[in-house]
Coordinates of C-alpha atoms in Angstrom, one line a residue:
Chain A
X1 CA 0.0 0.0 0.0
X2 CA 1.6 3.3 -1.2
X3 CA 1.7 6.2 1.4
X4 CA -1.0 8.6 1.1
X5 CA -0.9 12.3 1.5
X6 CA -2.8 13.7 4.4
X7 CA -5.7 15.9 3.5
X8 CA -4.3 18.9 5.4
X9 CA -1.2 18.8 3.1
X10 CA -3.3 18.5 -0.1
X11 CA -5.2 21.4 1.3
X12 CA -1.9 23.5 1.9
X13 CA -0.7 22.8 -1.6
X14 CA -4.1 24.0 -3.2
X15 CA -4.1 27.1 -0.9
X16 CA -0.5 28.1 -1.9
X17 CA -0.9 27.6 -5.5
X18 CA -4.5 29.3 -5.6
X19 CA -2.9 32.4 -3.7
X20 CA -0.2 32.7 -6.4
X21 CA -3.0 32.4 -9.2
X22 CA -4.8 35.2 -7.1
X23 CA -1.7 37.5 -6.9
X24 CA -1.2 37.1 -10.6
X25 CA -4.7 37.9 -11.7
X26 CA -5.4 40.7 -9.3
X27 CA -2.2 42.6 -10.0
X28 CA -3.5 43.0 -13.6
X29 CA -6.9 44.6 -12.5
X30 CA -6.7 48.4 -13.2
X31 CA -7.6 50.9 -10.4
X32 CA -10.7 51.9 -12.2
X33 CA -12.2 48.4 -11.3
X34 CA -10.8 48.1 -7.7
X35 CA -14.0 48.7 -6.1
X36 CA -16.1 46.2 -8.2
X37 CA -13.1 43.8 -7.6
X38 CA -13.5 44.1 -3.9
X39 CA -17.1 43.6 -3.8
X40 CA -16.9 40.7 -6.4
X41 CA -14.3 38.9 -4.5
X42 CA -16.0 39.5 -1.3
X43 CA -19.0 37.6 -2.7
X44 CA -16.5 34.9 -3.6
X45 CA -15.4 34.7 0.1
X46 CA -19.0 33.8 0.6
X47 CA -18.1 30.2 -0.7
X48 CA -18.2 29.4 3.2
X49 CA -22.1 29.0 2.5
X50 CA -21.3 25.6 1.3
X51 CA -20.1 24.8 4.9
X52 CA -23.0 26.5 6.3
X53 CA -25.3 24.4 4.1
X54 CA -23.5 21.2 5.4
X55 CA -23.6 22.4 9.0
X56 CA -27.5 22.6 8.9
X57 CA -27.5 18.8 8.7
X58 CA -25.1 18.1 11.6
X59 CA -27.9 17.4 14.0
X60 CA -25.9 18.7 16.9
X61 CA -28.7 20.1 19.2
X62 CA -30.2 23.5 19.7
X63 CA -26.7 25.3 19.7
X64 CA -25.4 23.7 16.5
X65 CA -28.7 24.6 14.8
X66 CA -28.5 28.2 15.9
X67 CA -24.9 28.6 14.7
X68 CA -25.8 26.9 11.3
X69 CA -28.8 29.1 10.9
X70 CA -27.0 32.5 11.5
X71 CA -24.1 31.2 9.3
X72 CA -26.4 30.5 6.4
X73 CA -28.1 33.9 6.8
X74 CA -24.9 35.8 6.9
X75 CA -23.2 33.8 4.2
X76 CA -26.2 34.3 1.8
X77 CA -26.2 38.0 2.3
X78 CA -22.6 38.0 1.5
X79 CA -23.2 36.0 -1.6
X80 CA -26.3 37.5 -2.9
X81 CA -25.6 40.9 -1.9
X82 CA -22.0 40.8 -3.1
X83 CA -22.7 39.7 -6.6
X84 CA -25.6 41.8 -7.1
X85 CA -24.0 45.2 -6.1
X86 CA -21.0 44.1 -8.2
X87 CA -23.3 43.7 -11.3
X88 CA -25.0 46.9 -10.6
X89 CA -21.7 48.8 -10.4
X90 CA -20.2 47.3 -13.4
X91 CA -23.4 48.0 -15.4
X92 CA -22.6 51.8 -14.8
X93 CA -19.1 51.7 -16.5
X94 CA -20.1 53.1 -19.9
X95 CA -18.3 52.3 -23.0
X96 CA -16.4 55.1 -24.8
X97 CA -18.6 56.4 -27.5
X98 CA -16.1 57.1 -30.4
X99 CA -18.8 57.8 -33.0
X100 CA -20.2 60.7 -31.1
X101 CA -17.0 62.0 -29.7
X102 CA -14.9 62.2 -32.8
X103 CA -15.8 65.3 -34.8
Chain B
X1 CA -22.5 11.1 -6.2
X2 CA -19.2 9.9 -5.1
X3 CA -16.7 11.9 -3.2
X4 CA -14.5 12.2 -6.1
X5 CA -17.3 13.4 -8.6
X6 CA -18.2 16.1 -6.0
X7 CA -14.5 17.1 -5.5
X8 CA -14.3 17.5 -9.3
X9 CA -17.5 19.6 -9.6
X10 CA -16.2 21.9 -6.8
X11 CA -13.0 22.3 -8.9
X12 CA -15.3 23.4 -11.8
X13 CA -16.8 26.1 -9.3
X14 CA -13.2 27.2 -8.3
X15 CA -12.2 27.5 -11.9
X16 CA -15.2 29.7 -12.5
X17 CA -14.0 32.0 -9.7
X18 CA -10.6 32.2 -11.5
X19 CA -12.0 33.0 -14.8
X20 CA -14.5 35.5 -13.2
X21 CA -11.5 37.4 -11.6
X22 CA -9.5 37.2 -14.7
X23 CA -12.4 39.0 -16.6
X24 CA -12.6 41.6 -13.9
X25 CA -9.3 42.8 -15.4
X26 CA -10.9 44.9 -18.2
X27 CA -13.9 47.2 -18.0
X28 CA -15.3 45.4 -21.3
X29 CA -15.4 41.9 -19.9
X30 CA -15.7 42.6 -15.9
X31 CA -19.6 42.2 -15.9
X32 CA -19.6 38.9 -17.6
X33 CA -16.6 37.9 -15.2
X34 CA -18.9 38.7 -12.2
X35 CA -21.6 36.5 -13.7
X36 CA -19.3 33.6 -14.3
X37 CA -18.2 33.8 -10.7
X38 CA -21.7 34.0 -9.5
X39 CA -22.7 30.9 -11.7
X40 CA -19.7 29.1 -10.1
X41 CA -21.1 29.9 -6.5
X42 CA -24.6 28.6 -7.7
X43 CA -23.0 25.4 -9.0
X44 CA -21.1 24.8 -5.7
X45 CA -24.4 25.3 -3.8
X46 CA -26.3 22.9 -5.8
X47 CA -23.5 20.3 -5.8
X48 CA -23.8 20.6 -1.9
X49 CA -27.5 20.2 -1.6
X50 CA -27.6 17.0 -3.9
X51 CA -25.7 15.0 -1.4
X52 CA -25.6 16.6 1.8
X53 CA -28.3 15.8 4.4
X54 CA -29.4 19.3 5.2
X55 CA -32.2 20.4 7.5
X56 CA -34.5 22.3 5.3
X57 CA -36.3 23.8 8.3
X58 CA -33.0 25.6 9.1
X59 CA -31.5 26.2 5.7
X60 CA -34.9 27.4 3.9
X61 CA -35.6 30.2 6.1
X62 CA -31.8 31.1 6.3
X63 CA -31.4 31.3 2.8
X64 CA -34.8 33.2 2.3
X65 CA -33.7 35.9 4.9
X66 CA -30.2 36.3 3.6
X67 CA -31.1 36.5 0.1
X68 CA -33.8 39.3 0.9
X69 CA -31.5 41.2 3.2
X70 CA -28.6 41.0 0.7
X71 CA -30.6 41.6 -2.5
X72 CA -32.5 44.5 -1.0
X73 CA -29.3 46.3 0.2
X74 CA -27.5 45.7 -2.9
X75 CA -30.4 47.2 -5.0
X76 CA -30.9 50.2 -2.7
X77 CA -27.4 51.3 -1.7
X78 CA -26.0 54.6 -2.8
X79 CA -22.7 54.5 -4.6
X80 CA -21.2 57.1 -2.1
X81 CA -22.0 54.4 0.6
X82 CA -20.1 51.5 -1.2
X83 CA -17.3 51.5 1.3
X84 CA -19.7 50.7 4.2
X85 CA -21.5 48.1 2.2
X86 CA -18.4 46.2 1.2
X87 CA -17.3 46.7 4.9
X88 CA -20.5 45.2 6.2
X89 CA -20.5 42.3 3.6
X90 CA -16.7 41.5 4.6
X91 CA -18.2 41.4 8.1
X92 CA -20.9 39.0 7.2
X93 CA -18.5 36.7 5.3
X94 CA -16.2 36.7 8.2
X95 CA -18.7 35.8 10.9
X96 CA -20.2 33.0 8.6
X97 CA -16.8 31.3 8.3
X98 CA -16.4 31.6 12.0
X99 CA -19.7 30.1 12.7
X100 CA -19.3 27.2 10.4
X101 CA -16.1 26.3 12.2
X102 CA -18.0 26.8 15.7
X103 CA -20.7 24.5 14.5
X104 CA -18.0 21.9 13.7
X105 CA -16.7 22.1 17.1
X106 CA -20.1 21.8 18.6
X107 CA -20.6 18.7 16.4
X108 CA -17.7 16.8 17.8
X109 CA -19.2 17.2 21.2
X110 CA -16.3 16.3 23.3
X111 CA -14.9 13.7 20.9
X112 CA -11.2 14.4 20.5
X113 CA -10.6 16.2 17.2
X114 CA -7.2 15.7 15.3
X115 CA -4.8 18.6 16.3
X116 CA -4.8 19.9 12.6
X117 CA -8.6 20.3 12.4
X118 CA -8.6 21.9 15.8
X119 CA -6.0 24.4 14.6
X120 CA -8.1 25.0 11.5
X121 CA -11.2 25.5 13.5
X122 CA -9.4 27.9 16.1
X123 CA -7.8 30.1 13.2
X124 CA -11.1 30.2 11.3
X125 CA -13.1 31.3 14.5
X126 CA -10.3 34.0 15.3
X127 CA -9.9 35.5 11.8
X128 CA -13.7 35.3 11.2
X129 CA -14.7 37.0 14.5
X130 CA -12.0 39.9 14.2
X131 CA -13.2 40.4 10.5
X132 CA -16.7 40.6 11.8
X133 CA -16.3 43.2 14.6
X134 CA -13.6 44.9 12.8
X135 CA -15.6 45.4 9.8
X136 CA -18.6 46.7 11.7
X137 CA -16.4 49.4 13.5
X138 CA -15.3 50.3 10.1
X139 CA -18.8 50.6 8.9
X140 CA -19.8 52.7 12.0
X141 CA -16.9 55.1 11.2
X142 CA -17.7 55.3 7.5
X143 CA -21.4 55.6 8.2
X144 CA -20.7 58.5 10.7
X145 CA -22.4 56.5 13.4
X146 CA -19.1 57.0 15.5
X147 CA -16.5 59.6 15.1
X148 CA -13.9 58.9 12.4
X149 CA -11.0 60.1 14.6
X150 CA -8.7 57.5 16.1
X151 CA -9.8 56.2 19.6
X152 CA -6.8 55.5 21.8
X153 CA -6.1 54.8 25.3
X154 CA -3.0 54.3 27.3
X155 CA -1.4 50.8 27.3
X156 CA -3.8 49.9 24.3
X157 CA -1.1 48.0 22.3
X158 CA 0.0 46.1 25.5
X159 CA -3.6 45.2 26.1
X160 CA -4.1 44.0 22.6
X161 CA -0.9 42.0 22.9
X162 CA -2.0 40.3 26.2
X163 CA -5.4 39.4 24.5
X164 CA -3.5 37.9 21.7
X165 CA -1.3 35.8 24.0
X166 CA -4.7 34.8 25.8
X167 CA -6.0 33.5 22.7
X168 CA -3.2 31.5 21.9
X169 CA -3.2 30.0 25.6
X170 CA -6.9 29.2 25.4
X171 CA -6.3 27.5 22.0
X172 CA -3.7 25.2 23.6
X173 CA -6.1 24.6 26.3
X174 CA -9.0 23.8 24.1
X175 CA -6.9 21.2 22.3
X176 CA -5.6 19.5 25.5
X177 CA -9.1 19.3 27.4
X178 CA -11.4 19.3 24.3
X179 CA -13.4 21.5 26.7
X180 CA -15.8 24.0 25.3
X181 CA -15.2 26.9 27.7
X182 CA -11.7 28.0 26.5
X183 CA -13.1 27.6 22.9
X184 CA -15.9 30.1 23.4
X185 CA -13.5 32.3 25.2
X186 CA -11.5 32.5 22.1
X187 CA -14.6 33.5 20.1
X188 CA -15.3 36.3 22.7
X189 CA -11.8 37.6 22.8
X190 CA -11.6 37.6 19.0
X191 CA -14.7 39.7 18.8
X192 CA -13.1 42.3 21.2
X193 CA -9.8 42.2 19.4
X194 CA -11.6 43.2 16.1
X195 CA -13.1 46.3 17.7
X196 CA -9.9 47.2 19.5
X197 CA -7.9 46.6 16.2
X198 CA -9.8 49.1 14.3
X199 CA -11.0 51.8 16.6
X200 CA -7.6 53.5 16.9
X201 CA -7.6 53.8 13.2
X202 CA -8.6 57.3 11.6
X203 CA -11.3 57.7 9.1
X204 CA -8.8 58.6 6.2
X205 CA -7.0 55.3 6.7
X206 CA -10.3 53.4 6.1
X207 CA -9.4 52.4 2.6
X208 CA -6.4 50.4 3.9
X209 CA -8.6 48.8 6.7
X210 CA -11.4 47.8 4.2
X211 CA -8.7 46.2 1.9
X212 CA -7.3 44.3 4.8
X213 CA -10.6 43.1 6.0
X214 CA -11.4 41.9 2.5
X215 CA -8.2 39.9 2.6
X216 CA -9.2 38.5 6.1
X217 CA -12.7 37.3 5.0
X218 CA -11.1 35.3 2.4
X219 CA -8.5 33.7 4.9
X220 CA -11.3 32.9 7.2
X221 CA -13.2 31.1 4.4
X222 CA -9.9 29.3 3.4
X223 CA -9.3 28.1 7.0
X224 CA -13.0 26.9 7.1
X225 CA -12.2 24.9 3.9
X226 CA -9.3 23.2 5.8
X227 CA -12.0 22.4 8.7
X228 CA -14.4 20.7 6.4
X229 CA -11.8 19.6 3.9
X230 CA -13.3 21.4 0.9
X231 CA -11.2 22.6 -1.8
X232 CA -13.6 25.2 -3.3
X233 CA -13.5 27.0 0.1
X234 CA -9.6 26.8 0.2
X235 CA -9.3 28.1 -3.5
X236 CA -11.9 30.8 -3.2
X237 CA -10.6 31.9 0.2
X238 CA -7.0 31.9 -1.1
X239 CA -7.9 34.0 -4.1
X240 CA -9.8 36.5 -2.0
X241 CA -7.0 36.6 0.7
X242 CA -4.5 37.4 -2.1
X243 CA -6.7 40.0 -3.8
X244 CA -7.2 42.0 -0.4
X245 CA -3.6 41.8 0.4
X246 CA -2.5 43.3 -3.1
X247 CA -5.1 46.1 -2.6
X248 CA -3.8 46.7 0.7
X249 CA -0.3 47.1 -0.4
X250 CA -1.5 49.4 -3.3
X251 CA -3.4 51.7 -0.8
X252 CA -0.4 51.9 1.7
X253 CA 1.9 52.6 -1.1
X254 CA -0.4 55.4 -2.3
X255 CA -0.1 56.9 1.0
X256 CA 3.3 56.3 1.4
X257 CA 3.0 54.4 4.7
X258 CA 3.5 50.9 5.8
X259 CA 0.7 48.6 6.9
X260 CA 2.0 48.5 10.5
X261 CA 2.2 52.3 10.4
X262 CA -1.5 52.4 9.5
X263 CA -2.6 49.8 12.1
X264 CA -0.5 50.9 15.1
X265 CA 0.4 54.5 14.0
X266 CA -2.4 56.7 15.2
X267 CA -2.2 59.0 12.1
X268 CA -4.2 62.1 12.7
X269 CA -3.2 62.4 16.4
X270 CA 0.2 63.7 15.6
X271 CA -0.7 65.7 12.4
X272 CA -1.5 69.4 12.2
X273 CA 1.9 70.2 13.3
X274 CA 2.6 72.7 10.4
X275 CA 0.8 75.9 10.5
X276 CA -0.4 77.8 7.2
X277 CA 2.6 79.1 5.2
X278 CA 0.5 82.0 4.2
X279 CA 1.0 84.0 1.1
X280 CA -1.1 85.7 -1.5
X281 CA -3.5 83.7 -3.4
X282 CA -4.7 84.7 -6.9
X283 CA -8.5 84.3 -7.3
X284 CA -10.7 83.9 -10.5
X285 CA -14.3 83.9 -11.4
X286 CA -16.4 81.2 -13.1
X287 CA -16.5 83.6 -16.2
X288 CA -12.7 83.9 -16.5
X289 CA -12.5 80.2 -15.9
X290 CA -15.0 79.4 -18.5
X291 CA -12.9 81.4 -21.2
X292 CA -9.7 79.6 -20.1
X293 CA -11.2 76.2 -20.5
X294 CA -12.9 76.8 -23.7
X295 CA -9.7 77.7 -25.3
X296 CA -7.8 74.8 -23.8
X297 CA -7.1 71.7 -25.8
X298 CA -6.6 69.5 -23.0
X299 CA -8.1 69.8 -19.6
X300 CA -7.6 67.4 -16.6
X301 CA -10.2 67.2 -13.9
X302 CA -8.5 66.1 -10.5
X303 CA -11.5 65.1 -8.2
X304 CA -11.4 64.3 -4.7
X305 CA -13.8 62.9 -2.0
X306 CA -15.1 66.4 -1.4
X307 CA -16.5 66.3 -5.0
X308 CA -18.7 63.4 -4.0
X309 CA -19.7 64.8 -0.6
X310 CA -21.1 67.9 -2.7
X311 CA -22.8 65.5 -5.0
X312 CA -21.2 67.4 -7.8
X313 CA -20.2 64.4 -10.1
X314 CA -23.0 65.0 -12.5
X315 CA -22.3 68.8 -12.5
X316 CA -18.7 67.9 -13.4
X317 CA -20.0 65.7 -16.2
X318 CA -22.1 68.4 -17.7
X319 CA -19.3 70.8 -17.8
X320 CA -17.0 68.1 -19.3
X321 CA -19.8 67.6 -21.9
X322 CA -20.0 71.3 -22.8
X323 CA -16.1 71.4 -23.3
X324 CA -16.1 68.3 -25.3
X325 CA -18.9 69.8 -27.5
X326 CA -16.3 72.6 -28.1
X327 CA -13.5 70.4 -29.1
X328 CA -11.7 70.4 -25.7
X329 CA -10.4 67.1 -24.6
X330 CA -11.1 66.2 -21.0
X331 CA -9.7 63.5 -18.8
X332 CA -9.9 62.7 -15.2
X333 CA -6.9 62.1 -12.9
X334 CA -7.7 59.9 -10.1
X335 CA -5.3 59.2 -7.3
X336 CA -5.6 56.0 -5.6
X337 CA -6.8 57.4 -2.2
X338 CA -9.2 59.8 -3.7
X339 CA -12.3 58.0 -2.7
X340 CA -13.0 56.0 0.6
X341 CA -11.8 52.7 -0.9
X342 CA -9.8 51.6 -3.6
X343 CA -11.4 52.7 -6.9
X344 CA -14.2 54.3 -5.3
X345 CA -14.0 57.7 -7.4
X346 CA -14.1 55.8 -10.5
X347 CA -17.4 54.2 -9.6
X348 CA -18.8 57.5 -8.6
X349 CA -17.6 59.2 -11.9
X350 CA -19.1 56.0 -14.0
X351 CA -22.2 56.5 -12.2
X352 CA -22.3 60.2 -13.5
X353 CA -21.9 58.7 -17.1
X354 CA -18.3 59.3 -17.6
X355 CA -16.8 56.9 -20.0
X356 CA -14.1 54.7 -18.4
X357 CA -11.6 55.5 -21.0
X358 CA -11.3 59.0 -19.6
X359 CA -10.5 57.8 -16.1
X360 CA -6.8 57.9 -15.8
X361 CA -4.6 56.4 -13.0
X362 CA -1.8 58.3 -11.4
X363 CA 1.0 57.6 -13.8
X364 CA -1.2 58.1 -16.8
X365 CA -2.2 61.5 -15.4
X366 CA 1.2 62.5 -14.6
X367 CA 2.3 61.7 -18.1
X368 CA -0.5 63.7 -19.5
X369 CA -0.1 66.8 -17.2
X370 CA 3.0 68.6 -18.9
X371 CA 0.7 68.5 -22.1
X372 CA -2.3 69.9 -20.2
X373 CA -3.7 73.6 -20.6
X374 CA -5.9 73.6 -17.5
X375 CA -6.2 71.2 -14.5
X376 CA -9.3 71.6 -12.4
X377 CA -8.8 70.5 -8.9
X378 CA -12.2 69.6 -7.3
X379 CA -12.4 68.7 -3.7
X380 CA -8.9 67.3 -3.7
X381 CA -6.2 68.6 -1.5
X382 CA -3.5 66.4 0.0
X383 CA -3.1 64.2 -3.2
X384 CA -2.1 67.4 -5.2
X385 CA 0.2 68.9 -2.4
X386 CA 3.7 69.5 -3.9
X387 CA 5.0 69.4 -0.3
X388 CA 4.8 65.6 -0.6
X389 CA 7.5 66.0 -3.4
X390 CA 9.6 68.9 -2.3
X391 CA 9.5 69.4 1.5
X392 CA 11.4 66.6 3.2
X393 CA 10.0 68.0 6.5
X394 CA 6.4 67.5 5.5
X395 CA 4.4 64.8 7.2
X396 CA 3.2 63.6 3.8
X397 CA 6.7 63.6 2.3
X398 CA 7.2 60.8 0.0
X399 CA 3.4 60.1 -1.0
X400 CA 3.1 60.0 -4.7
X401 CA 1.0 62.9 -5.8
X402 CA -0.6 64.1 -9.0
X403 CA 1.9 66.7 -10.2
X404 CA -0.8 69.3 -11.1
X405 CA 1.9 72.1 -11.0
X406 CA 3.3 70.5 -14.3
X407 CA 0.3 71.8 -16.3
X408 CA 0.2 75.4 -17.6
X409 CA -2.7 76.5 -15.3
X410 CA -4.0 75.0 -12.3
X411 CA -7.5 76.1 -11.0
X412 CA -8.6 74.9 -7.4
X413 CA -12.4 75.1 -6.6
X414 CA -12.5 75.0 -2.9
X415 CA -14.7 76.4 -0.2
X416 CA -11.8 78.0 1.7
X417 CA -8.1 77.7 2.4
X418 CA -8.8 75.2 5.1
X419 CA -6.2 72.2 5.2
X420 CA -7.3 68.7 4.2
X421 CA -7.6 65.5 5.9
X422 CA -4.0 65.4 7.2
X423 CA -4.1 68.9 8.4
X424 CA -1.3 70.1 6.2
X425 CA -1.1 73.4 4.5
X426 CA -0.8 73.1 0.6
X427 CA 1.8 75.6 -1.0
X428 CA 0.0 74.8 -4.4
X429 CA -2.7 77.5 -3.5
X430 CA 0.0 80.1 -3.3
X431 CA 1.8 79.3 -6.3
X432 CA 2.0 81.8 -9.4
X433 CA 0.2 79.7 -11.9
X434 CA -2.6 78.7 -9.6
X435 CA -6.1 80.3 -9.6
X436 CA -8.4 79.8 -6.5
X437 CA -12.3 79.8 -7.1
X438 CA -13.7 79.9 -3.6
X439 CA -17.2 78.3 -3.8
X440 CA -19.1 75.0 -3.1
X441 CA -18.2 72.7 -5.9
X442 CA -21.6 72.1 -7.0
X443 CA -22.4 75.8 -7.4
X444 CA -19.3 76.8 -9.1
X445 CA -19.7 74.0 -11.5
X446 CA -23.3 75.1 -12.3
X447 CA -22.1 78.7 -12.8
X448 CA -19.3 77.4 -14.9
X449 CA -21.7 75.5 -17.0
X450 CA -23.9 78.6 -17.8
X451 CA -20.8 80.8 -18.3
X452 CA -19.5 78.2 -20.9
X453 CA -22.8 78.7 -23.0
X454 CA -21.8 82.3 -23.4
X455 CA -18.4 81.9 -24.6

């Protein structure tokens, strides 16, 4: 039986590589888009909603249920609000109108 | 579905996040990027729902309340309030991660957890809780619910240090005893630490704080990913953590500060040292300004947050349109710290229908200024202060500025000669090539607009 990597080590590998991808991607975002970038990336951090959903089924008493409920509410606010407000902002970024300006 | 299938589907969601962030790199593709990231999120949620044994009596109402609250806020919020909103959403994300980790601890119910899981749980609770209270202090400062000035008390750093040591000790005890009490103490202390960390930071430094909290909310999600062994959380969290850190670095560099200086410096307490240098200013009128602008070939507008406070973005855009109709080229020079969060001023101008190709960053602006006939400084002060470049004794010395004094003519629209946020006098106002127009920004722009019609 070959040796198997522990899940934590796999997680650390994934984390480090993803962080480098993040650095590469974000460095290229122009200052004009920094606010939508923040609200959009903030919505992505709402991925913790996955954990909140799983936690509702843990069946660990009243305390566990309360924690899970509040986690679902706050994560959903983060996800739904974050993506919607980012979309609203990006919808305001108007394309340059060459035809009109060029006279 | 098998655990492998699920893991691969979570990977697809993570790839959607990466593609979404990549498309956020250009204004043309950004909106679709956000949609792709949102689709990835929806997919991750569906994949989770297919297999997980969820309690719908908890989940259903939770999702409904969260979606209504988040959706309503997102649709209603004003663009000037965007920093507060992002701060609040950061806080919600942080506490959600902490609560998921807390629920995992409760589920174990005294059974011994592996050390690495326990460490992940504690890190998640710690970062998540600090993000939560820290974000809401930032929210309160930005919203004006509490004063923006730094709140400090003697021995504050020592006290924070002791609390941090206490958290580590409680963490060790939690692992040794698997007892709930030290665990809840960690959560409580982390909540207090969040308040204490942000309360000494002044309002002008909030852009840095929000960027840092953004990063922390990602880190908390990643830590929770380790708790529940989920790669989507680890990847999503790492991306956001990296993104927030880069923005933090950009903002501190734009202020010529270090992160440590922002967090522990108590800026604004020591400021106000230099008195007014005095000297004569040259004033101008909207009519004279209209003539100077109409005969210029290149005009650059340098907006500051004062412009947004005066709700004068639309009036600015109208003046710019009138000038463009006369064949004058108009651009906007935006300093990274012009708004209350990174890129805030760009959003406010986009809302006023300014095309994004006219929004220039610091370097682009400084390259254009030597070829600029008139610079219009609207509600900006410290970011155009030549002392930052010339006066080694100035508190803002070394901060990169928009070098408006390289243009042929500078016009500053300002209510009075009062100093800006940092309380530093601005020699620009007393320069030979500078004209001052003392007025409320909106009023000045309206008069300017009607004066332009007569030119």
